[in-house]
Amino acid sequence: NLQNVKRGPARSFFVPEKGHLMVGGDQRQAESRLVAYYSKDENYIKAAESGYIHLNVMKDVFGEGFTKESKEYTITKNLNHGTNYGLGPWGFARLANIPFSEAKEKQEIFYGKYPGIKKNYYAYVQDCLKKTRTLYNVFGRRQIFFSRIDEDAFRKGYAFIPQSSSGDITKKALKKICKHYRVLLDLHDGLIISVPEKEVKYGVEALIEAFDIPFKIWDVERRIPIEISVGENWENLKEVKV
């Protein structure tokens, strides 16, 4: 599993062929965006579409005066991802390495700021599982839950829709881009391709087009934007503005 190769020197061993550069495309906070769209929560959608969801949620939960370098930012990332998937205060406390009382307080603030997550997203998943034991992602891929329909099943359901949808976007993009460029890495929510040094501009355009995959949630057409990065190896990929 390439996602187990942590950031650092080990990634420098992943290189393209001579005369080529790596061009990467990563979905921009895809899972949080998908949860936001299902939640119908305007504040959470706005935070997600800003491209800086963790910063915006941190401001709502902790207040002003914190940055990406603050420990509160790491806590907020755990709060976002964990709470979206039904993680309770004990689990969040362990994940973020904070006291239970603080974890409970921050989750209550989170749910208060973004009530649509419980009211709409959680409720939708629970209703589907109780009635049919079945969920579909944004492309119609089906998952049947054969286990007991309890809190554990609900948590798995909360995770299935955004995680499988993000993965399917990557696979659809891979199917398109592999006709034009060699795919070096498939990373669930992104791809890295090999592009001749003189064709980087065209490789970037091709990757953006490959990830331009529309889908509908509540009859509204949506897309997940991507971040583009370029470099001589996997470790040294640098984000570029397009």
JSON list of C-alpha atoms in Angstrom, two decimals:
[
{"chain": "A", "resi": 1, "resn": "ASN", "atom": "CA", "xyz": [0.00, 0.00, 0.00]},
{"chain": "A", "resi": 2, "resn": "LEU", "atom": "CA", "xyz": [1.75, 3.15, -1.21]},
{"chain": "A", "resi": 3, "resn": "GLN", "atom": "CA", "xyz": [-0.12, 5.27, 1.33]},
{"chain": "A", "resi": 4, "resn": "ASN", "atom": "CA", "xyz": [2.03, 3.59, 3.99]},
{"chain": "A", "resi": 5, "resn": "VAL", "atom": "CA", "xyz": [5.14, 5.25, 2.52]},
{"chain": "A", "resi": 6, "resn": "LYS", "atom": "CA", "xyz": [5.30, 8.22, 4.86]},
{"chain": "A", "resi": 7, "resn": "ARG", "atom": "CA", "xyz": [6.43, 11.69, 3.86]},
{"chain": "A", "resi": 8, "resn": "GLY", "atom": "CA", "xyz": [10.21, 11.94, 3.96]},
{"chain": "A", "resi": 9, "resn": "PRO", "atom": "CA", "xyz": [13.37, 10.60, 2.31]},
{"chain": "A", "resi": 10, "resn": "ALA", "atom": "CA", "xyz": [11.82, 7.23, 1.42]},
{"chain": "A", "resi": 11, "resn": "ARG", "atom": "CA", "xyz": [9.64, 8.93, -1.16]},
{"chain": "A", "resi": 12, "resn": "SER", "atom": "CA", "xyz": [12.68, 10.28, -2.99]},
{"chain": "A", "resi": 13, "resn": "PHE", "atom": "CA", "xyz": [13.29, 6.75, -4.34]},
{"chain": "A", "resi": 14, "resn": "PHE", "atom": "CA", "xyz": [10.15, 7.05, -6.47]},
{"chain": "A", "resi": 15, "resn": "VAL", "atom": "CA", "xyz": [11.28, 8.77, -9.67]},
{"chain": "A", "resi": 16, "resn": "PRO", "atom": "CA", "xyz": [10.09, 9.04, -13.30]},
{"chain": "A", "resi": 17, "resn": "GLU", "atom": "CA", "xyz": [12.14, 7.87, -16.26]},
{"chain": "A", "resi": 18, "resn": "LYS", "atom": "CA", "xyz": [15.00, 10.02, -17.53]},
{"chain": "A", "resi": 19, "resn": "GLY", "atom": "CA", "xyz": [13.91, 13.28, -19.15]},
{"chain": "A", "resi": 20, "resn": "HIS", "atom": "CA", "xyz": [10.54, 13.23, -17.38]},
{"chain": "A", "resi": 21, "resn": "LEU", "atom": "CA", "xyz": [8.97, 14.93, -14.38]},
{"chain": "A", "resi": 22, "resn": "MET", "atom": "CA", "xyz": [6.32, 13.76, -11.98]},
{"chain": "A", "resi": 23, "resn": "VAL", "atom": "CA", "xyz": [3.00, 15.59, -12.18]},
{"chain": "A", "resi": 24, "resn": "GLY", "atom": "CA", "xyz": [0.55, 14.91, -9.37]},
{"chain": "A", "resi": 25, "resn": "GLY", "atom": "CA", "xyz": [-3.13, 15.63, -9.03]},
{"chain": "A", "resi": 26, "resn": "ASP", "atom": "CA", "xyz": [-4.81, 15.34, -5.61]},
{"chain": "A", "resi": 27, "resn": "GLN", "atom": "CA", "xyz": [-8.48, 15.83, -4.89]},
{"chain": "A", "resi": 28, "resn": "ARG", "atom": "CA", "xyz": [-8.84, 18.86, -2.65]},
{"chain": "A", "resi": 29, "resn": "GLN", "atom": "CA", "xyz": [-10.35, 17.73, 0.67]},
{"chain": "A", "resi": 30, "resn": "ALA", "atom": "CA", "xyz": [-12.72, 15.46, -1.23]},
{"chain": "A", "resi": 31, "resn": "GLU", "atom": "CA", "xyz": [-14.21, 13.50, 1.65]},
{"chain": "A", "resi": 32, "resn": "SER", "atom": "CA", "xyz": [-15.05, 16.60, 3.68]},
{"chain": "A", "resi": 33, "resn": "ARG", "atom": "CA", "xyz": [-16.64, 18.21, 0.61]},
{"chain": "A", "resi": 34, "resn": "LEU", "atom": "CA", "xyz": [-18.76, 15.12, -0.03]},
{"chain": "A", "resi": 35, "resn": "VAL", "atom": "CA", "xyz": [-20.00, 15.03, 3.56]},
{"chain": "A", "resi": 36, "resn": "ALA", "atom": "CA", "xyz": [-20.74, 18.75, 3.32]},
{"chain": "A", "resi": 37, "resn": "TYR", "atom": "CA", "xyz": [-22.85, 18.30, 0.18]},
{"chain": "A", "resi": 38, "resn": "TYR", "atom": "CA", "xyz": [-24.82, 15.44, 1.74]},
{"chain": "A", "resi": 39, "resn": "SER", "atom": "CA", "xyz": [-25.32, 17.45, 4.93]},
{"chain": "A", "resi": 40, "resn": "LYS", "atom": "CA", "xyz": [-26.94, 20.38, 3.07]},
{"chain": "A", "resi": 41, "resn": "ASP", "atom": "CA", "xyz": [-25.33, 22.54, 5.75]},
{"chain": "A", "resi": 42, "resn": "GLU", "atom": "CA", "xyz": [-24.58, 25.88, 4.12]},
{"chain": "A", "resi": 43, "resn": "ASN", "atom": "CA", "xyz": [-21.91, 26.83, 6.65]},
{"chain": "A", "resi": 44, "resn": "TYR", "atom": "CA", "xyz": [-20.09, 23.53, 6.23]},
{"chain": "A", "resi": 45, "resn": "ILE", "atom": "CA", "xyz": [-20.39, 23.68, 2.44]},
{"chain": "A", "resi": 46, "resn": "LYS", "atom": "CA", "xyz": [-18.96, 27.20, 2.50]},
{"chain": "A", "resi": 47, "resn": "ALA", "atom": "CA", "xyz": [-16.07, 26.06, 4.70]},
{"chain": "A", "resi": 48, "resn": "ALA", "atom": "CA", "xyz": [-15.36, 23.10, 2.41]},
{"chain": "A", "resi": 49, "resn": "GLU", "atom": "CA", "xyz": [-15.55, 25.05, -0.84]},
{"chain": "A", "resi": 50, "resn": "SER", "atom": "CA", "xyz": [-13.17, 27.70, 0.48]},
{"chain": "A", "resi": 51, "resn": "GLY", "atom": "CA", "xyz": [-10.39, 25.16, 0.05]},
{"chain": "A", "resi": 52, "resn": "TYR", "atom": "CA", "xyz": [-9.36, 25.68, 3.67]},
{"chain": "A", "resi": 53, "resn": "ILE", "atom": "CA", "xyz": [-11.94, 23.67, 5.57]},
{"chain": "A", "resi": 54, "resn": "HIS", "atom": "CA", "xyz": [-9.72, 22.87, 8.55]},
{"chain": "A", "resi": 55, "resn": "LEU", "atom": "CA", "xyz": [-8.80, 26.53, 9.03]},
{"chain": "A", "resi": 56, "resn": "ASN", "atom": "CA", "xyz": [-12.44, 27.59, 8.84]},
{"chain": "A", "resi": 57, "resn": "VAL", "atom": "CA", "xyz": [-13.63, 24.89, 11.22]},
{"chain": "A", "resi": 58, "resn": "MET", "atom": "CA", "xyz": [-10.75, 25.72, 13.60]},
{"chain": "A", "resi": 59, "resn": "LYS", "atom": "CA", "xyz": [-11.94, 29.34, 13.65]},
{"chain": "A", "resi": 60, "resn": "ASP", "atom": "CA", "xyz": [-15.52, 28.27, 14.39]},
{"chain": "A", "resi": 61, "resn": "VAL", "atom": "CA", "xyz": [-14.53, 25.80, 17.12]},
{"chain": "A", "resi": 62, "resn": "PHE", "atom": "CA", "xyz": [-11.50, 27.42, 18.77]},
{"chain": "A", "resi": 63, "resn": "GLY", "atom": "CA", "xyz": [-11.92, 31.07, 17.82]},
{"chain": "A", "resi": 64, "resn": "GLU", "atom": "CA", "xyz": [-9.49, 33.48, 16.20]},
{"chain": "A", "resi": 65, "resn": "GLY", "atom": "CA", "xyz": [-5.73, 33.64, 16.56]},
{"chain": "A", "resi": 66, "resn": "PHE", "atom": "CA", "xyz": [-4.66, 30.16, 15.45]},
{"chain": "A", "resi": 67, "resn": "THR", "atom": "CA", "xyz": [-2.69, 29.08, 12.36]},
{"chain": "A", "resi": 68, "resn": "LYS", "atom": "CA", "xyz": [-1.81, 25.87, 10.50]},
{"chain": "A", "resi": 69, "resn": "GLU", "atom": "CA", "xyz": [1.22, 25.59, 12.78]},
{"chain": "A", "resi": 70, "resn": "SER", "atom": "CA", "xyz": [-0.93, 25.59, 15.94]},
{"chain": "A", "resi": 71, "resn": "LYS", "atom": "CA", "xyz": [-1.69, 22.32, 17.73]},
{"chain": "A", "resi": 72, "resn": "GLU", "atom": "CA", "xyz": [-5.34, 23.31, 17.41]},
{"chain": "A", "resi": 73, "resn": "TYR", "atom": "CA", "xyz": [-5.06, 22.79, 13.65]},
{"chain": "A", "resi": 74, "resn": "THR", "atom": "CA", "xyz": [-4.08, 19.14, 14.08]},
{"chain": "A", "resi": 75, "resn": "ILE", "atom": "CA", "xyz": [-6.89, 18.68, 16.59]},
{"chain": "A", "resi": 76, "resn": "THR", "atom": "CA", "xyz": [-9.32, 20.25, 14.11]},
{"chain": "A", "resi": 77, "resn": "LYS", "atom": "CA", "xyz": [-8.27, 17.86, 11.35]},
{"chain": "A", "resi": 78, "resn": "ASN", "atom": "CA", "xyz": [-8.98, 14.94, 13.68]},
{"chain": "A", "resi": 79, "resn": "LEU", "atom": "CA", "xyz": [-12.27, 16.57, 14.67]},
{"chain": "A", "resi": 80, "resn": "ASN", "atom": "CA", "xyz": [-13.33, 17.02, 11.05]},
{"chain": "A", "resi": 81, "resn": "HIS", "atom": "CA", "xyz": [-12.48, 13.56, 9.79]},
{"chain": "A", "resi": 82, "resn": "GLY", "atom": "CA", "xyz": [-13.46, 11.67, 12.93]},
{"chain": "A", "resi": 83, "resn": "THR", "atom": "CA", "xyz": [-16.75, 13.41, 13.63]},
{"chain": "A", "resi": 84, "resn": "ASN", "atom": "CA", "xyz": [-17.87, 13.21, 10.00]},
{"chain": "A", "resi": 85, "resn": "TYR", "atom": "CA", "xyz": [-17.64, 9.44, 10.34]},
{"chain": "A", "resi": 86, "resn": "GLY", "atom": "CA", "xyz": [-19.45, 9.18, 13.66]},
{"chain": "A", "resi": 87, "resn": "LEU", "atom": "CA", "xyz": [-16.46, 9.02, 16.00]},
{"chain": "A", "resi": 88, "resn": "GLY", "atom": "CA", "xyz": [-17.61, 9.63, 19.57]},
{"chain": "A", "resi": 89, "resn": "PRO", "atom": "CA", "xyz": [-15.91, 11.85, 22.17]},
{"chain": "A", "resi": 90, "resn": "TRP", "atom": "CA", "xyz": [-13.86, 8.99, 23.65]},
{"chain": "A", "resi": 91, "resn": "GLY", "atom": "CA", "xyz": [-12.54, 8.01, 20.23]},
{"chain": "A", "resi": 92, "resn": "PHE", "atom": "CA", "xyz": [-11.87, 11.63, 19.31]},
{"chain": "A", "resi": 93, "resn": "ALA", "atom": "CA", "xyz": [-10.04, 12.19, 22.61]},
{"chain": "A", "resi": 94, "resn": "ARG", "atom": "CA", "xyz": [-7.73, 9.24, 21.91]},
{"chain": "A", "resi": 95, "resn": "LEU", "atom": "CA", "xyz": [-7.20, 10.24, 18.29]},
{"chain": "A", "resi": 96, "resn": "ALA", "atom": "CA", "xyz": [-6.35, 13.85, 19.11]},
{"chain": "A", "resi": 97, "resn": "ASN", "atom": "CA", "xyz": [-4.60, 13.02, 22.40]},
{"chain": "A", "resi": 98, "resn": "ILE", "atom": "CA", "xyz": [-6.71, 15.48, 24.40]},
{"chain": "A", "resi": 99, "resn": "PRO", "atom": "CA", "xyz": [-8.80, 15.12, 27.59]},
{"chain": "A", "resi": 100, "resn": "PHE", "atom": "CA", "xyz": [-12.27, 13.59, 27.23]},
{"chain": "A", "resi": 101, "resn": "SER", "atom": "CA", "xyz": [-13.92, 16.75, 28.56]},
{"chain": "A", "resi": 102, "resn": "GLU", "atom": "CA", "xyz": [-12.25, 18.87, 25.88]},
{"chain": "A", "resi": 103, "resn": "ALA", "atom": "CA", "xyz": [-13.11, 16.38, 23.14]},
{"chain": "A", "resi": 104, "resn": "LYS", "atom": "CA", "xyz": [-16.76, 16.33, 24.18]},
{"chain": "A", "resi": 105, "resn": "GLU", "atom": "CA", "xyz": [-16.90, 20.13, 24.33]},
{"chain": "A", "resi": 106, "resn": "LYS", "atom": "CA", "xyz": [-15.34, 20.59, 20.88]},
{"chain": "A", "resi": 107, "resn": "GLN", "atom": "CA", "xyz": [-17.65, 18.03, 19.29]},
{"chain": "A", "resi": 108, "resn": "GLU", "atom": "CA", "xyz": [-20.68, 19.75, 20.78]},
{"chain": "A", "resi": 109, "resn": "ILE", "atom": "CA", "xyz": [-19.48, 23.06, 19.34]},
{"chain": "A", "resi": 110, "resn": "PHE", "atom": "CA", "xyz": [-18.86, 21.36, 15.98]},
{"chain": "A", "resi": 111, "resn": "TYR", "atom": "CA", "xyz": [-22.37, 19.89, 15.83]},
{"chain": "A", "resi": 112, "resn": "GLY", "atom": "CA", "xyz": [-23.81, 23.23, 16.93]},
{"chain": "A", "resi": 113, "resn": "LYS", "atom": "CA", "xyz": [-22.00, 25.10, 14.15]},
{"chain": "A", "resi": 114, "resn": "TYR", "atom": "CA", "xyz": [-22.85, 22.49, 11.51]},
{"chain": "A", "resi": 115, "resn": "PRO", "atom": "CA", "xyz": [-26.19, 20.89, 12.49]},
{"chain": "A", "resi": 116, "resn": "GLY", "atom": "CA", "xyz": [-26.77, 19.51, 9.00]},
{"chain": "A", "resi": 117, "resn": "ILE", "atom": "CA", "xyz": [-24.22, 16.76, 9.54]},
{"chain": "A", "resi": 118, "resn": "LYS", "atom": "CA", "xyz": [-26.44, 15.06, 12.11]},
{"chain": "A", "resi": 119, "resn": "LYS", "atom": "CA", "xyz": [-29.78, 16.27, 10.81]},
{"chain": "A", "resi": 120, "resn": "ASN", "atom": "CA", "xyz": [-29.23, 15.35, 7.17]},
{"chain": "A", "resi": 121, "resn": "TYR", "atom": "CA", "xyz": [-26.12, 13.23, 6.56]},
{"chain": "A", "resi": 122, "resn": "TYR", "atom": "CA", "xyz": [-26.30, 10.94, 9.59]},
{"chain": "A", "resi": 123, "resn": "ALA", "atom": "CA", "xyz": [-30.08, 10.70, 9.25]},
{"chain": "A", "resi": 124, "resn": "TYR", "atom": "CA", "xyz": [-29.87, 9.79, 5.55]},
{"chain": "A", "resi": 125, "resn": "VAL", "atom": "CA", "xyz": [-27.35, 7.00, 6.14]},
{"chain": "A", "resi": 126, "resn": "GLN", "atom": "CA", "xyz": [-29.25, 5.60, 9.11]},
{"chain": "A", "resi": 127, "resn": "ASP", "atom": "CA", "xyz": [-32.55, 5.63, 7.23]},
{"chain": "A", "resi": 128, "resn": "CYS", "atom": "CA", "xyz": [-31.06, 3.75, 4.25]},
{"chain": "A", "resi": 129, "resn": "LEU", "atom": "CA", "xyz": [-29.46, 1.11, 6.46]},
{"chain": "A", "resi": 130, "resn": "LYS", "atom": "CA", "xyz": [-32.56, 0.59, 8.58]},
{"chain": "A", "resi": 131, "resn": "LYS", "atom": "CA", "xyz": [-34.81, 0.24, 5.54]},
{"chain": "A", "resi": 132, "resn": "THR", "atom": "CA", "xyz": [-32.68, -1.60, 2.98]},
{"chain": "A", "resi": 133, "resn": "ARG", "atom": "CA", "xyz": [-29.23, -2.31, 4.51]},
{"chain": "A", "resi": 134, "resn": "THR", "atom": "CA", "xyz": [-27.88, -0.69, 1.34]},
{"chain": "A", "resi": 135, "resn": "LEU", "atom": "CA", "xyz": [-25.97, 2.46, 0.48]},
{"chain": "A", "resi": 136, "resn": "TYR", "atom": "CA", "xyz": [-24.95, 3.85, -2.90]},
{"chain": "A", "resi": 137, "resn": "ASN", "atom": "CA", "xyz": [-22.10, 6.23, -3.55]},
{"chain": "A", "resi": 138, "resn": "VAL", "atom": "CA", "xyz": [-22.35, 9.20, -5.93]},
{"chain": "A", "resi": 139, "resn": "PHE", "atom": "CA", "xyz": [-21.74, 6.95, -8.95]},
{"chain": "A", "resi": 140, "resn": "GLY", "atom": "CA", "xyz": [-24.25, 4.30, -7.95]},
{"chain": "A", "resi": 141, "resn": "ARG", "atom": "CA", "xyz": [-21.78, 1.78, -6.53]},
{"chain": "A", "resi": 142, "resn": "ARG", "atom": "CA", "xyz": [-23.66, -0.35, -4.02]},
{"chain": "A", "resi": 143, "resn": "GLN", "atom": "CA", "xyz": [-22.64, -1.58, -0.59]},
{"chain": "A", "resi": 144, "resn": "ILE", "atom": "CA", "xyz": [-24.87, -4.00, 1.30]},
{"chain": "A", "resi": 145, "resn": "PHE", "atom": "CA", "xyz": [-24.41, -4.19, 5.07]},
{"chain": "A", "resi": 146, "resn": "PHE", "atom": "CA", "xyz": [-25.03, -7.75, 6.29]},
{"chain": "A", "resi": 147, "resn": "SER", "atom": "CA", "xyz": [-24.06, -7.16, 9.91]},
{"chain": "A", "resi": 148, "resn": "ARG", "atom": "CA", "xyz": [-26.33, -6.03, 12.72]},
{"chain": "A", "resi": 149, "resn": "ILE", "atom": "CA", "xyz": [-27.63, -2.53, 12.06]},
{"chain": "A", "resi": 150, "resn": "ASP", "atom": "CA", "xyz": [-26.17, -0.72, 15.04]},
{"chain": "A", "resi": 151, "resn": "GLU", "atom": "CA", "xyz": [-23.88, 2.23, 15.76]},
{"chain": "A", "resi": 152, "resn": "ASP", "atom": "CA", "xyz": [-20.89, 0.40, 14.30]},
{"chain": "A", "resi": 153, "resn": "ALA", "atom": "CA", "xyz": [-22.80, -0.18, 11.05]},
{"chain": "A", "resi": 154, "resn": "PHE", "atom": "CA", "xyz": [-23.79, 3.48, 10.97]},
{"chain": "A", "resi": 155, "resn": "ARG", "atom": "CA", "xyz": [-20.16, 4.57, 11.36]},
{"chain": "A", "resi": 156, "resn": "LYS", "atom": "CA", "xyz": [-19.13, 2.31, 8.50]},
{"chain": "A", "resi": 157, "resn": "GLY", "atom": "CA", "xyz": [-21.95, 3.78, 6.45]},
{"chain": "A", "resi": 158, "resn": "TYR", "atom": "CA", "xyz": [-20.89, 7.36, 7.15]},
{"chain": "A", "resi": 159, "resn": "ALA", "atom": "CA", "xyz": [-17.42, 6.46, 5.87]},
{"chain": "A", "resi": 160, "resn": "PHE", "atom": "CA", "xyz": [-18.49, 4.39, 2.87]},
{"chain": "A", "resi": 161, "resn": "ILE", "atom": "CA", "xyz": [-20.11, 7.13, 0.80]},
{"chain": "A", "resi": 162, "resn": "PRO", "atom": "CA", "xyz": [-17.31, 9.75, 0.80]},
{"chain": "A", "resi": 163, "resn": "GLN", "atom": "CA", "xyz": [-14.42, 7.27, 0.80]},
{"chain": "A", "resi": 164, "resn": "SER", "atom": "CA", "xyz": [-15.76, 5.11, -2.01]},
{"chain": "A", "resi": 165, "resn": "SER", "atom": "CA", "xyz": [-16.85, 8.14, -4.04]},
{"chain": "A", "resi": 166, "resn": "SER", "atom": "CA", "xyz": [-13.41, 9.73, -3.78]},
{"chain": "A", "resi": 167, "resn": "GLY", "atom": "CA", "xyz": [-11.78, 6.45, -4.76]},
{"chain": "A", "resi": 168, "resn": "ASP", "atom": "CA", "xyz": [-14.07, 6.07, -7.77]},
{"chain": "A", "resi": 169, "resn": "ILE", "atom": "CA", "xyz": [-13.24, 9.59, -8.94]},
{"chain": "A", "resi": 170, "resn": "THR", "atom": "CA", "xyz": [-9.57, 8.61, -8.95]},
{"chain": "A", "resi": 171, "resn": "LYS", "atom": "CA", "xyz": [-10.26, 5.40, -10.88]},
{"chain": "A", "resi": 172, "resn": "LYS", "atom": "CA", "xyz": [-12.30, 7.27, -13.48]},
{"chain": "A", "resi": 173, "resn": "ALA", "atom": "CA", "xyz": [-9.51, 9.84, -13.84]},
{"chain": "A", "resi": 174, "resn": "LEU", "atom": "CA", "xyz": [-6.95, 7.04, -14.16]},
{"chain": "A", "resi": 175, "resn": "LYS", "atom": "CA", "xyz": [-8.96, 5.43, -16.95]},
{"chain": "A", "resi": 176, "resn": "LYS", "atom": "CA", "xyz": [-8.83, 8.70, -18.90]},
{"chain": "A", "resi": 177, "resn": "ILE", "atom": "CA", "xyz": [-5.27, 9.82, -18.23]},
{"chain": "A", "resi": 178, "resn": "CYS", "atom": "CA", "xyz": [-3.61, 6.43, -18.89]},
{"chain": "A", "resi": 179, "resn": "LYS", "atom": "CA", "xyz": [-4.46, 6.83, -22.58]},
{"chain": "A", "resi": 180, "resn": "HIS", "atom": "CA", "xyz": [-2.04, 9.77, -22.76]},
{"chain": "A", "resi": 181, "resn": "TYR", "atom": "CA", "xyz": [0.55, 9.43, -19.98]},
{"chain": "A", "resi": 182, "resn": "ARG", "atom": "CA", "xyz": [2.14, 6.73, -17.87]},
{"chain": "A", "resi": 183, "resn": "VAL", "atom": "CA", "xyz": [0.58, 6.51, -14.41]},
{"chain": "A", "resi": 184, "resn": "LEU", "atom": "CA", "xyz": [3.24, 6.04, -11.74]},
{"chain": "A", "resi": 185, "resn": "LEU", "atom": "CA", "xyz": [1.21, 6.12, -8.53]},
{"chain": "A", "resi": 186, "resn": "ASP", "atom": "CA", "xyz": [-2.45, 5.62, -7.64]},
{"chain": "A", "resi": 187, "resn": "LEU", "atom": "CA", "xyz": [-3.02, 7.09, -4.17]},
{"chain": "A", "resi": 188, "resn": "HIS", "atom": "CA", "xyz": [-6.78, 6.68, -3.58]},
{"chain": "A", "resi": 189, "resn": "ASP", "atom": "CA", "xyz": [-7.56, 10.40, -3.81]},
{"chain": "A", "resi": 190, "resn": "GLY", "atom": "CA", "xyz": [-4.91, 11.31, -6.38]},
{"chain": "A", "resi": 191, "resn": "LEU", "atom": "CA", "xyz": [-2.64, 10.22, -9.19]},
{"chain": "A", "resi": 192, "resn": "ILE", "atom": "CA", "xyz": [0.98, 10.87, -10.14]},
{"chain": "A", "resi": 193, "resn": "ILE", "atom": "CA", "xyz": [1.93, 10.63, -13.81]},
{"chain": "A", "resi": 194, "resn": "SER", "atom": "CA", "xyz": [5.19, 10.77, -15.75]},
{"chain": "A", "resi": 195, "resn": "VAL", "atom": "CA", "xyz": [5.42, 13.65, -18.22]},
{"chain": "A", "resi": 196, "resn": "PRO", "atom": "CA", "xyz": [8.29, 14.64, -20.58]},
{"chain": "A", "resi": 197, "resn": "GLU", "atom": "CA", "xyz": [9.98, 17.78, -19.24]},
{"chain": "A", "resi": 198, "resn": "LYS", "atom": "CA", "xyz": [8.98, 19.76, -22.34]},
{"chain": "A", "resi": 199, "resn": "GLU", "atom": "CA", "xyz": [5.32, 18.72, -22.04]},
{"chain": "A", "resi": 200, "resn": "VAL", "atom": "CA", "xyz": [4.60, 19.59, -18.41]},
{"chain": "A", "resi": 201, "resn": "LYS", "atom": "CA", "xyz": [2.04, 22.23, -19.37]},
{"chain": "A", "resi": 202, "resn": "TYR", "atom": "CA", "xyz": [0.10, 19.70, -21.45]},
{"chain": "A", "resi": 203, "resn": "GLY", "atom": "CA", "xyz": [0.42, 17.02, -18.77]},
{"chain": "A", "resi": 204, "resn": "VAL", "atom": "CA", "xyz": [-1.07, 19.38, -16.21]},
{"chain": "A", "resi": 205, "resn": "GLU", "atom": "CA", "xyz": [-3.96, 20.25, -18.53]},
{"chain": "A", "resi": 206, "resn": "ALA", "atom": "CA", "xyz": [-4.58, 16.57, -19.25]},
{"chain": "A", "resi": 207, "resn": "LEU", "atom": "CA", "xyz": [-4.64, 15.70, -15.54]},
{"chain": "A", "resi": 208, "resn": "ILE", "atom": "CA", "xyz": [-7.07, 18.53, -14.76]},
{"chain": "A", "resi": 209, "resn": "GLU", "atom": "CA", "xyz": [-9.35, 17.35, -17.56]},
{"chain": "A", "resi": 210, "resn": "ALA", "atom": "CA", "xyz": [-9.13, 13.74, -16.37]},
{"chain": "A", "resi": 211, "resn": "PHE", "atom": "CA", "xyz": [-10.33, 14.71, -12.89]},
{"chain": "A", "resi": 212, "resn": "ASP", "atom": "CA", "xyz": [-13.16, 16.87, -14.25]},
{"chain": "A", "resi": 213, "resn": "ILE", "atom": "CA", "xyz": [-15.80, 14.34, -13.25]},
{"chain": "A", "resi": 214, "resn": "PRO", "atom": "CA", "xyz": [-19.31, 15.64, -12.45]},
{"chain": "A", "resi": 215, "resn": "PHE", "atom": "CA", "xyz": [-21.73, 13.89, -10.11]},
{"chain": "A", "resi": 216, "resn": "LYS", "atom": "CA", "xyz": [-25.00, 14.79, -8.44]},
{"chain": "A", "resi": 217, "resn": "ILE", "atom": "CA", "xyz": [-25.94, 14.98, -4.78]},
{"chain": "A", "resi": 218, "resn": "TRP", "atom": "CA", "xyz": [-29.53, 15.95, -3.99]},
{"chain": "A", "resi": 219, "resn": "ASP", "atom": "CA", "xyz": [-29.97, 16.77, -7.71]},
{"chain": "A", "resi": 220, "resn": "VAL", "atom": "CA", "xyz": [-27.20, 19.38, -7.62]},
{"chain": "A", "resi": 221, "resn": "GLU", "atom": "CA", "xyz": [-24.23, 18.83, -9.94]},
{"chain": "A", "resi": 222, "resn": "ARG", "atom": "CA", "xyz": [-20.91, 18.92, -8.12]},
{"chain": "A", "resi": 223, "resn": "ARG", "atom": "CA", "xyz": [-17.21, 18.47, -8.89]},
{"chain": "A", "resi": 224, "resn": "ILE", "atom": "CA", "xyz": [-14.14, 17.97, -6.71]},
{"chain": "A", "resi": 225, "resn": "PRO", "atom": "CA", "xyz": [-11.27, 20.33, -7.63]},
{"chain": "A", "resi": 226, "resn": "ILE", "atom": "CA", "xyz": [-7.68, 19.10, -7.58]},
{"chain": "A", "resi": 227, "resn": "GLU", "atom": "CA", "xyz": [-4.31, 20.43, -6.48]},
{"chain": "A", "resi": 228, "resn": "ILE", "atom": "CA", "xyz": [-1.48, 20.09, -9.01]},
{"chain": "A", "resi": 229, "resn": "SER", "atom": "CA", "xyz": [2.13, 19.47, -8.03]},
{"chain": "A", "resi": 230, "resn": "VAL", "atom": "CA", "xyz": [5.29, 18.96, -10.09]},
{"chain": "A", "resi": 231, "resn": "GLY", "atom": "CA", "xyz": [8.71, 17.59, -9.15]},
{"chain": "A", "resi": 232, "resn": "GLU", "atom": "CA", "xyz": [11.69, 15.38, -9.94]},
{"chain": "A", "resi": 233, "resn": "ASN", "atom": "CA", "xyz": [10.61, 12.71, -7.43]},
{"chain": "A", "resi": 234, "resn": "TRP", "atom": "CA", "xyz": [7.73, 11.92, -5.10]},
{"chain": "A", "resi": 235, "resn": "GLU", "atom": "CA", "xyz": [9.28, 13.61, -2.07]},
{"chain": "A", "resi": 236, "resn": "ASN", "atom": "CA", "xyz": [10.00, 16.88, -3.86]},
{"chain": "A", "resi": 237, "resn": "LEU", "atom": "CA", "xyz": [6.64, 17.48, -5.50]},
{"chain": "A", "resi": 238, "resn": "LYS", "atom": "CA", "xyz": [5.74, 21.17, -5.20]},
{"chain": "A", "resi": 239, "resn": "GLU", "atom": "CA", "xyz": [2.26, 22.59, -5.60]},
{"chain": "A", "resi": 240, "resn": "VAL", "atom": "CA", "xyz": [1.82, 24.83, -8.63]},
{"chain": "A", "resi": 241, "resn": "LYS", "atom": "CA", "xyz": [-0.96, 27.31, -9.26]},
{"chain": "A", "resi": 242, "resn": "VAL", "atom": "CA", "xyz": [-3.02, 26.68, -12.38]}
]
